PDB file of C-alpha atoms in Angstrom:
ATOM      1  CA  MET A   1       0.430  55.809-233.362  1.00 37.00           C
ATOM      2  CA  GLN A   2       3.174  58.339-233.016  1.00 40.00           C
ATOM      3  CA  GLY A   3       5.674  57.145-230.688  1.00 43.00           C
ATOM      4  CA  ALA A   4       7.433  56.287-233.164  1.00 43.00           C
ATOM      5  CA  SER A   5       9.403  60.181-233.972  1.00 43.00           C
ATOM      6  CA  GLY A   6       8.624  60.998-230.621  1.00 52.00           C
ATOM      7  CA  ARG A   7       5.719  62.729-230.477  1.00 57.00           C
ATOM      8  CA  ARG A   8       2.457  63.793-228.379  1.00 54.00           C
ATOM      9  CA  TYR A   9      -0.215  62.516-228.834  1.00 55.00           C
ATOM     10  CA  ALA A  10      -3.488  63.511-227.876  1.00 54.00           C
ATOM     11  CA  GLY A  11      -1.767  65.262-225.555  1.00 56.00           C
ATOM     12  CA  VAL A  12       0.044  63.333-224.538  1.00 64.00           C
ATOM     13  CA  ASP A  13       4.096  62.275-225.245  1.00 80.00           C
ATOM     14  CA  PRO A  14       5.016  59.178-225.667  1.00 81.00           C
ATOM     15  CA  GLN A  15       6.849  58.671-222.401  1.00 88.00           C
ATOM     16  CA  GLU A  16       4.541  59.595-219.949  1.00 90.00           C
ATOM     17  CA  ARG A  17       1.794  56.889-222.296  1.00 90.00           C
ATOM     18  CA  GLN A  18       4.851  54.919-221.168  1.00 93.00           C
ATOM     19  CA  ARG A  19       4.184  55.201-217.385  1.00 94.00           C
ATOM     20  CA  LEU A  20       0.259  55.020-217.568  1.00 94.00           C
ATOM     21  CA  ARG A  21       0.451  51.759-219.693  1.00 96.00           C
ATOM     22  CA  ARG A  22       3.110  50.454-217.572  1.00 97.00           C
ATOM     23  CA  ALA A  23       0.912  51.514-214.375  1.00 97.00           C
ATOM     24  CA  LYS A  24      -2.716  49.451-216.191  1.00 97.00           C
ATOM     25  CA  LEU A  25       0.602  46.372-216.227  1.00 98.00           C
ATOM     26  CA  VAL A  26       0.963  46.420-213.057  1.00 98.00           C
ATOM     27  CA  ASP A  27      -2.570  47.194-211.027  1.00 97.00           C
ATOM     28  CA  ALA A  28      -3.635  44.264-213.641  1.00 98.00           C
ATOM     29  CA  ALA A  29      -1.030  41.299-212.483  1.00 98.00           C
ATOM     30  CA  LEU A  30      -2.425  42.875-209.334  1.00 98.00           C
ATOM     31  CA  ALA A  31      -5.691  41.164-209.954  1.00 97.00           C
ATOM     32  CA  VAL A  32      -4.821  38.245-212.735  1.00 98.00           C
ATOM     33  CA  PHE A  33      -1.980  37.727-209.737  1.00 97.00           C
ATOM     34  CA  GLY A  34      -4.142  37.569-206.534  1.00 94.00           C
ATOM     35  CA  ALA A  35      -6.928  35.190-208.156  1.00 94.00           C
ATOM     36  CA  LYS A  36      -4.651  33.217-210.124  1.00 94.00           C
ATOM     37  CA  GLY A  37      -0.965  32.797-208.535  1.00 94.00           C
ATOM     38  CA  TYR A  38       1.761  33.074-209.979  1.00 95.00           C
ATOM     39  CA  HIS A  39       2.655  29.973-211.803  1.00 94.00           C
ATOM     40  CA  GLN A  40      -1.226  29.991-213.223  1.00 96.00           C
ATOM     41  CA  ALA A  41      -0.696  33.299-214.869  1.00 97.00           C
ATOM     42  CA  THR A  42       0.153  34.487-218.164  1.00 97.00           C
ATOM     43  CA  VAL A  43       0.962  37.608-220.346  1.00 97.00           C
ATOM     44  CA  ARG A  44      -2.303  36.795-221.913  1.00 97.00           C
ATOM     45  CA  ASP A  45      -3.764  36.487-218.944  1.00 98.00           C
ATOM     46  CA  VAL A  46      -2.195  40.052-217.252  1.00 98.00           C
ATOM     47  CA  CYS A  47      -2.636  41.787-220.972  1.00 98.00           C
ATOM     48  CA  LYS A  48      -5.788  40.246-221.326  1.00 97.00           C
ATOM     49  CA  ALA A  49      -6.768  41.954-217.949  1.00 98.00           C
ATOM     50  CA  ALA A  50      -5.095  45.828-218.736  1.00 97.00           C
ATOM     51  CA  GLN A  51      -6.739  45.844-222.681  1.00 97.00           C
ATOM     52  CA  LEU A  52      -3.820  45.889-223.820  1.00 97.00           C
ATOM     53  CA  THR A  53      -1.476  44.084-226.183  1.00 95.00           C
ATOM     54  CA  SER A  54       1.960  41.609-225.220  1.00 95.00           C
ATOM     55  CA  ARG A  55       3.327  44.189-228.098  1.00 95.00           C
ATOM     56  CA  TYR A  56       3.334  46.759-225.102  1.00 96.00           C
ATOM     57  CA  PHE A  57       3.969  44.080-222.011  1.00 97.00           C
ATOM     58  CA  TYR A  58       7.289  43.917-223.656  1.00 96.00           C
ATOM     59  CA  GLU A  59       7.717  47.282-223.292  1.00 94.00           C
ATOM     60  CA  SER A  60       8.392  47.046-220.124  1.00 94.00           C
ATOM     61  CA  PHE A  61       9.236  44.252-218.650  1.00 96.00           C
ATOM     62  CA  GLU A  62      11.182  41.211-219.588  1.00 95.00           C
ATOM     63  CA  GLY A  63       8.703  38.865-218.596  1.00 95.00           C
ATOM     64  CA  MET A  64       6.273  37.550-216.019  1.00 96.00           C
ATOM     65  CA  GLU A  65       8.759  37.597-213.167  1.00 95.00           C
ATOM     66  CA  SER A  66      10.479  41.073-213.384  1.00 95.00           C
ATOM     67  CA  LEU A  67       6.638  41.742-213.755  1.00 97.00           C
ATOM     68  CA  PHE A  68       6.037  40.372-210.482  1.00 97.00           C
ATOM     69  CA  ARG A  69       8.890  41.663-208.705  1.00 96.00           C
ATOM     70  CA  VAL A  70       7.201  45.158-209.523  1.00 97.00           C
ATOM     71  CA  VAL A  71       4.135  44.231-208.563  1.00 98.00           C
ATOM     72  CA  TYR A  72       5.760  42.631-204.492  1.00 97.00           C
ATOM     73  CA  ALA A  73       7.303  45.461-204.409  1.00 97.00           C
ATOM     74  CA  GLN A  74       4.836  48.172-205.128  1.00 97.00           C
ATOM     75  CA  VAL A  75       2.312  46.297-202.368  1.00 97.00           C
ATOM     76  CA  ASN A  76       5.239  46.261-199.949  1.00 97.00           C
ATOM     77  CA  ARG A  77       6.049  50.194-200.368  1.00 98.00           C
ATOM     78  CA  GLN A  78       2.677  50.991-199.279  1.00 98.00           C
ATOM     79  CA  LEU A  79       2.297  48.510-196.531  1.00 98.00           C
ATOM     80  CA  MET A  80       5.409  50.879-195.281  1.00 98.00           C
ATOM     81  CA  GLU A  81       3.981  53.638-196.040  1.00 98.00           C
ATOM     82  CA  SER A  82       0.126  52.976-194.089  1.00 98.00           C
ATOM     83  CA  THR A  83       2.416  52.046-190.788  1.00 98.00           C
ATOM     84  CA  LEU A  84       4.450  54.655-191.071  1.00 98.00           C
ATOM     85  CA  GLU A  85       1.180  56.813-191.371  1.00 98.00           C
ATOM     86  CA  VAL A  86      -0.086  54.696-188.292  1.00 98.00           C
ATOM     87  CA  LEU A  87       3.131  55.057-186.399  1.00 97.00           C
ATOM     88  CA  ALA A  88       2.349  58.882-186.968  1.00 96.00           C
ATOM     89  CA  HIS A  89      -0.600  59.303-184.694  1.00 96.00           C
ATOM     90  CA  CYS A  90       0.675  56.545-182.396  1.00 95.00           C
ATOM     91  CA  PRO A  91       1.573  57.837-178.934  1.00 93.00           C
ATOM     92  CA  PRO A  92       5.149  57.852-178.643  1.00 92.00           C
ATOM     93  CA  ASP A  93       4.374  54.431-176.445  1.00 93.00           C
ATOM     94  CA  ILE A  94       6.580  50.949-177.536  1.00 94.00           C
ATOM     95  CA  HIS A  95       3.131  49.253-176.626  1.00 93.00           C
ATOM     96  CA  ALA A  96       0.588  50.767-178.224  1.00 95.00           C
ATOM     97  CA  MET A  97       2.669  51.392-181.733  1.00 97.00           C
ATOM     98  CA  THR A  98       3.610  47.943-181.877  1.00 97.00           C
ATOM     99  CA  GLU A  99       0.136  46.847-181.352  1.00 97.00           C
ATOM    100  CA  ALA A 100      -0.947  49.368-184.278  1.00 98.00           C
ATOM    101  CA  ALA A 101       1.606  48.395-186.178  1.00 98.00           C
ATOM    102  CA  LEU A 102       0.620  44.884-186.270  1.00 98.00           C
ATOM    103  CA  ARG A 103      -3.045  45.484-186.449  1.00 98.00           C
ATOM    104  CA  ASN A 104      -2.401  47.725-189.625  1.00 98.00           C
ATOM    105  CA  PHE A 105      -0.309  44.583-191.163  1.00 98.00           C
ATOM    106  CA  LEU A 106      -3.118  42.720-189.957  1.00 98.00           C
ATOM    107  CA  GLU A 107      -6.347  44.367-191.999  1.00 98.00           C
ATOM    108  CA  PHE A 108      -4.038  45.551-195.076  1.00 98.00           C
ATOM    109  CA  ILE A 109      -3.210  41.486-195.524  1.00 96.00           C
ATOM    110  CA  ARG A 110      -6.915  40.563-194.082  1.00 96.00           C
ATOM    111  CA  ASP A 111      -8.983  44.203-196.851  1.00 96.00           C
ATOM    112  CA  ASP A 112      -6.994  42.839-200.038  1.00 96.00           C
ATOM    113  CA  PRO A 113      -6.748  38.972-199.673  1.00 93.00           C
ATOM    114  CA  ARG A 114      -4.277  39.797-203.048  1.00 95.00           C
ATOM    115  CA  ARG A 115      -2.211  41.699-201.623  1.00 96.00           C
ATOM    116  CA  ALA A 116      -1.480  38.773-199.029  1.00 94.00           C
ATOM    117  CA  ARG A 117      -0.232  36.220-201.447  1.00 95.00           C
ATOM    118  CA  VAL A 118       1.151  37.794-203.654  1.00 96.00           C
ATOM    119  CA  MET A 119       3.408  38.867-200.414  1.00 95.00           C
ATOM    120  CA  LEU A 120       3.173  36.114-198.217  1.00 94.00           C
ATOM    121  CA  ILE A 121       2.368  32.782-201.043  1.00 92.00           C
ATOM    122  CA  ASP A 122       4.389  33.501-204.223  1.00 93.00           C
ATOM    123  CA  ALA A 123       6.523  35.568-203.153  1.00 91.00           C
ATOM    124  CA  LEU A 124       7.885  32.554-201.738  1.00 85.00           C
ATOM    125  CA  ASN A 125       8.333  30.541-204.354  1.00 87.00           C
ATOM    126  CA  VAL A 126       8.811  32.726-206.811  1.00 89.00           C
ATOM    127  CA  GLY A 127      11.968  31.962-208.105  1.00 80.00           C
ATOM    128  CA  GLU A 128      16.199  33.510-206.841  1.00 79.00           C
ATOM    129  CA  GLY A 129      15.640  36.953-208.930  1.00 79.00           C
ATOM    130  CA  MET A 130      13.445  37.666-205.503  1.00 90.00           C
ATOM    131  CA  TYR A 131      15.454  36.318-202.986  1.00 88.00           C
ATOM    132  CA  SER A 132      17.514  39.514-202.676  1.00 90.00           C
ATOM    133  CA  LEU A 133      14.215  41.878-203.660  1.00 93.00           C
ATOM    134  CA  ALA A 134      11.979  39.577-200.312  1.00 93.00           C
ATOM    135  CA  ASN A 135      14.935  39.781-198.901  1.00 93.00           C
ATOM    136  CA  GLN A 136      16.469  43.839-198.192  1.00 94.00           C
ATOM    137  CA  ILE A 137      12.242  44.480-198.325  1.00 96.00           C
ATOM    138  CA  ASN A 138      12.343  42.278-195.110  1.00 96.00           C
ATOM    139  CA  GLN A 139      15.085  44.000-193.637  1.00 97.00           C
ATOM    140  CA  ASP A 140      13.691  47.825-194.065  1.00 97.00           C
ATOM    141  CA  PHE A 141      11.539  46.505-191.602  1.00 97.00           C
ATOM    142  CA  ALA A 142      13.417  45.151-189.288  1.00 98.00           C
ATOM    143  CA  GLU A 143      15.599  48.466-189.289  1.00 98.00           C
ATOM    144  CA  LEU A 144      12.760  50.364-188.261  1.00 97.00           C
ATOM    145  CA  ILE A 145      11.714  47.392-185.638  1.00 97.00           C
ATOM    146  CA  ALA A 146      15.846  48.564-184.854  1.00 97.00           C
ATOM    147  CA  GLY A 147      15.105  52.241-184.910  1.00 96.00           C
ATOM    148  CA  TYR A 148      12.339  52.278-182.632  1.00 95.00           C
ATOM    149  CA  LEU A 149      13.887  49.649-179.543  1.00 95.00           C
ATOM    150  CA  GLN A 150      17.244  51.096-179.820  1.00 93.00           C
ATOM    151  CA  GLN A 151      15.603  54.670-179.232  1.00 92.00           C
ATOM    152  CA  PHE A 152      13.480  53.089-176.306  1.00 92.00           C
ATOM    153  CA  MET A 153      16.567  51.534-175.329  1.00 92.00           C
ATOM    154  CA  PRO A 154      19.605  53.001-175.796  1.00 91.00           C
ATOM    155  CA  ASN A 155      21.302  50.892-173.623  1.00 90.00           C
ATOM    156  CA  LEU A 156      20.848  48.326-175.585  1.00 92.00           C
ATOM    157  CA  ALA A 157      24.019  47.421-177.590  1.00 89.00           C
ATOM    158  CA  GLY A 158      25.512  47.609-173.859  1.00 90.00           C
ATOM    159  CA  SER A 159      23.231  44.420-172.499  1.00 91.00           C
ATOM    160  CA  GLY A 160      24.815  42.324-174.901  1.00 92.00           C
ATOM    161  CA  LEU A 161      21.233  42.075-177.478  1.00 95.00           C
ATOM    162  CA  ASP A 162      21.348  43.046-180.716  1.00 96.00           C
ATOM    163  CA  ALA A 163      18.466  45.308-182.028  1.00 96.00           C
ATOM    164  CA  GLN A 164      19.033  44.622-185.457  1.00 97.00           C
ATOM    165  CA  VAL A 165      19.478  40.780-185.293  1.00 97.00           C
ATOM    166  CA  LEU A 166      15.941  40.805-183.077  1.00 97.00           C
ATOM    167  CA  SER A 167      14.405  42.790-184.597  1.00 98.00           C
ATOM    168  CA  ASP A 168      15.580  40.357-188.320  1.00 97.00           C
ATOM    169  CA  GLY A 169      13.256  37.465-186.053  1.00 97.00           C
ATOM    170  CA  LEU A 170      10.217  39.542-185.014  1.00 98.00           C
ATOM    171  CA  VAL A 171       9.793  40.300-188.734  1.00 97.00           C
ATOM    172  CA  GLY A 172      10.638  36.649-189.577  1.00 96.00           C
ATOM    173  CA  ALA A 173       7.889  35.763-186.744  1.00 97.00           C
ATOM    174  CA  ALA A 174       5.266  37.895-187.944  1.00 97.00           C
ATOM    175  CA  ASN A 175       5.907  36.990-191.577  1.00 96.00           C
ATOM    176  CA  ARG A 176       4.940  33.429-190.622  1.00 96.00           C
ATOM    177  CA  ILE A 177       1.753  33.839-188.717  1.00 98.00           C
ATOM    178  CA  ALA A 178       0.684  35.963-191.055  1.00 97.00           C
ATOM    179  CA  THR A 179       1.154  33.649-193.789  1.00 95.00           C
ATOM    180  CA  GLN A 180       0.206  30.454-191.328  1.00 96.00           C
ATOM    181  CA  TRP A 181      -3.069  32.999-190.967  1.00 97.00           C
ATOM    182  CA  VAL A 182      -3.432  33.814-194.913  1.00 94.00           C
ATOM    183  CA  GLY A 183      -2.997  30.181-195.418  1.00 91.00           C
ATOM    184  CA  ARG A 184      -6.626  29.438-193.790  1.00 93.00           C
ATOM    185  CA  ARG A 185      -8.587  31.828-195.359  1.00 92.00           C
ATOM    186  CA  CYS A 186      -7.986  34.575-192.374  1.00 95.00           C
ATOM    187  CA  GLN A 187     -10.974  32.165-190.454  1.00 96.00           C
ATOM    188  CA  ALA A 188      -9.233  33.217-187.294  1.00 97.00           C
ATOM    189  CA  PRO A 189     -10.544  36.586-185.793  1.00 98.00           C
ATOM    190  CA  LEU A 190      -8.429  39.015-186.441  1.00 98.00           C
ATOM    191  CA  ASP A 191      -7.388  40.213-182.771  1.00 98.00           C
ATOM    192  CA  VAL A 192      -6.729  36.078-181.477  1.00 98.00           C
ATOM    193  CA  ILE A 193      -4.207  36.655-184.515  1.00 98.00           C
ATOM    194  CA  LEU A 194      -2.798  40.086-183.632  1.00 98.00           C
ATOM    195  CA  GLY A 195      -2.701  38.919-180.231  1.00 98.00           C
ATOM    196  CA  ASN A 196      -0.460  36.278-180.629  1.00 98.00           C
ATOM    197  CA  SER A 197       2.071  38.113-182.945  1.00 98.00           C
ATOM    198  CA  LEU A 198       1.849  40.990-179.832  1.00 97.00           C
ATOM    199  CA  ALA A 199       2.824  37.983-177.079  1.00 97.00           C
ATOM    200  CA  LEU A 200       6.150  36.826-178.984  1.00 97.00           C
ATOM    201  CA  PHE A 201       7.180  41.577-179.648  1.00 97.00           C
ATOM    202  CA  GLU A 202       5.934  42.604-176.688  1.00 95.00           C
ATOM    203  CA  ALA A 203       8.706  39.317-174.649  1.00 95.00           C
ATOM    204  CA  THR A 204      10.595  40.563-176.998  1.00 95.00           C
ATOM    205  CA  ILE A 205      10.468  44.014-175.575  1.00 94.00           C
ATOM    206  CA  GLU A 206       9.955  42.678-171.931  1.00 92.00           C
ATOM    207  CA  TYR A 207      13.196  40.874-172.218  1.00 94.00           C
ATOM    208  CA  ALA A 208      14.925  43.854-173.364  1.00 94.00           C
ATOM    209  CA  GLY A 209      14.688  46.347-171.462  1.00 91.00           C
ATOM    210  CA  ARG A 210      14.890  44.361-168.599  1.00 90.00           C
ATOM    211  CA  LYS A 211      18.367  43.461-170.219  1.00 90.00           C
ATOM    212  CA  SER A 212      19.699  46.723-170.529  1.00 87.00           C
ATOM    213  CA  GLY A 213      18.958  47.915-167.252  1.00 79.00           C
ATOM    214  CA  ALA A 214      17.043  51.425-167.897  1.00 60.00           C
ATOM    215  CA  PRO A 215      12.812  51.607-167.730  1.00 59.00           C
ATOM    216  CA  LEU A 216      12.098  52.732-171.890  1.00 56.00           C
ATOM    217  CA  ILE A 217      12.661  55.880-172.366  1.00 51.00           C
ATOM    218  CA  PRO A 218       8.948  57.204-174.611  1.00 54.00           C
ATOM    219  CA  ILE A 219      10.477  59.801-177.995  1.00 47.00           C
ATOM    220  CA  LYS A 220      10.096  63.183-178.447  1.00 47.00           C
ATOM    221  CA  THR A 221       7.908  64.269-180.342  1.00 43.00           C
TER     222      THR A 221
END
């Protein structure tokens, strides 16, 4: 081994080797958390899945909670990236964009139950350290929604409504509906869950549009 000396090994420097080991642990952790849940998972489980020793676990993570935070952040980053990709290919219509973003969210968690467990189930029970991270990530999605509300309804601020407050509520509602759906193993058809989530978003959009006193303005592309 040449890690201690900082020399390259098999053409890969020590920093890159550590990055690759860390990535393997994160990927393994998603599988372990998805199968067993956070509270039943152990360092040994993750190391076995990653085919690494605990020595390499602790070179990157303080413990299981710090690893969970990284997995949670990575999954949510993937969701944000896929959401932005979907929105980029939508017509500049708030109704079409809302439906596309909600469908993407539901498909994202349905198509990989491991993501659903990490994002919607275990994240609620990991510990105090998760609160600020989960709050920030939810805030990022709320700010995305608020930005579109403000673009489509430039007079919204003068109506007595706050785009950020509305968006916080919509994110909370979408997460709650999705959490209940996941808790029932996604037995209800996706389109049923989508329709009910969409009803809340559309009602908010319609009310905000009336209060702002102006027709919805298409986004310039």
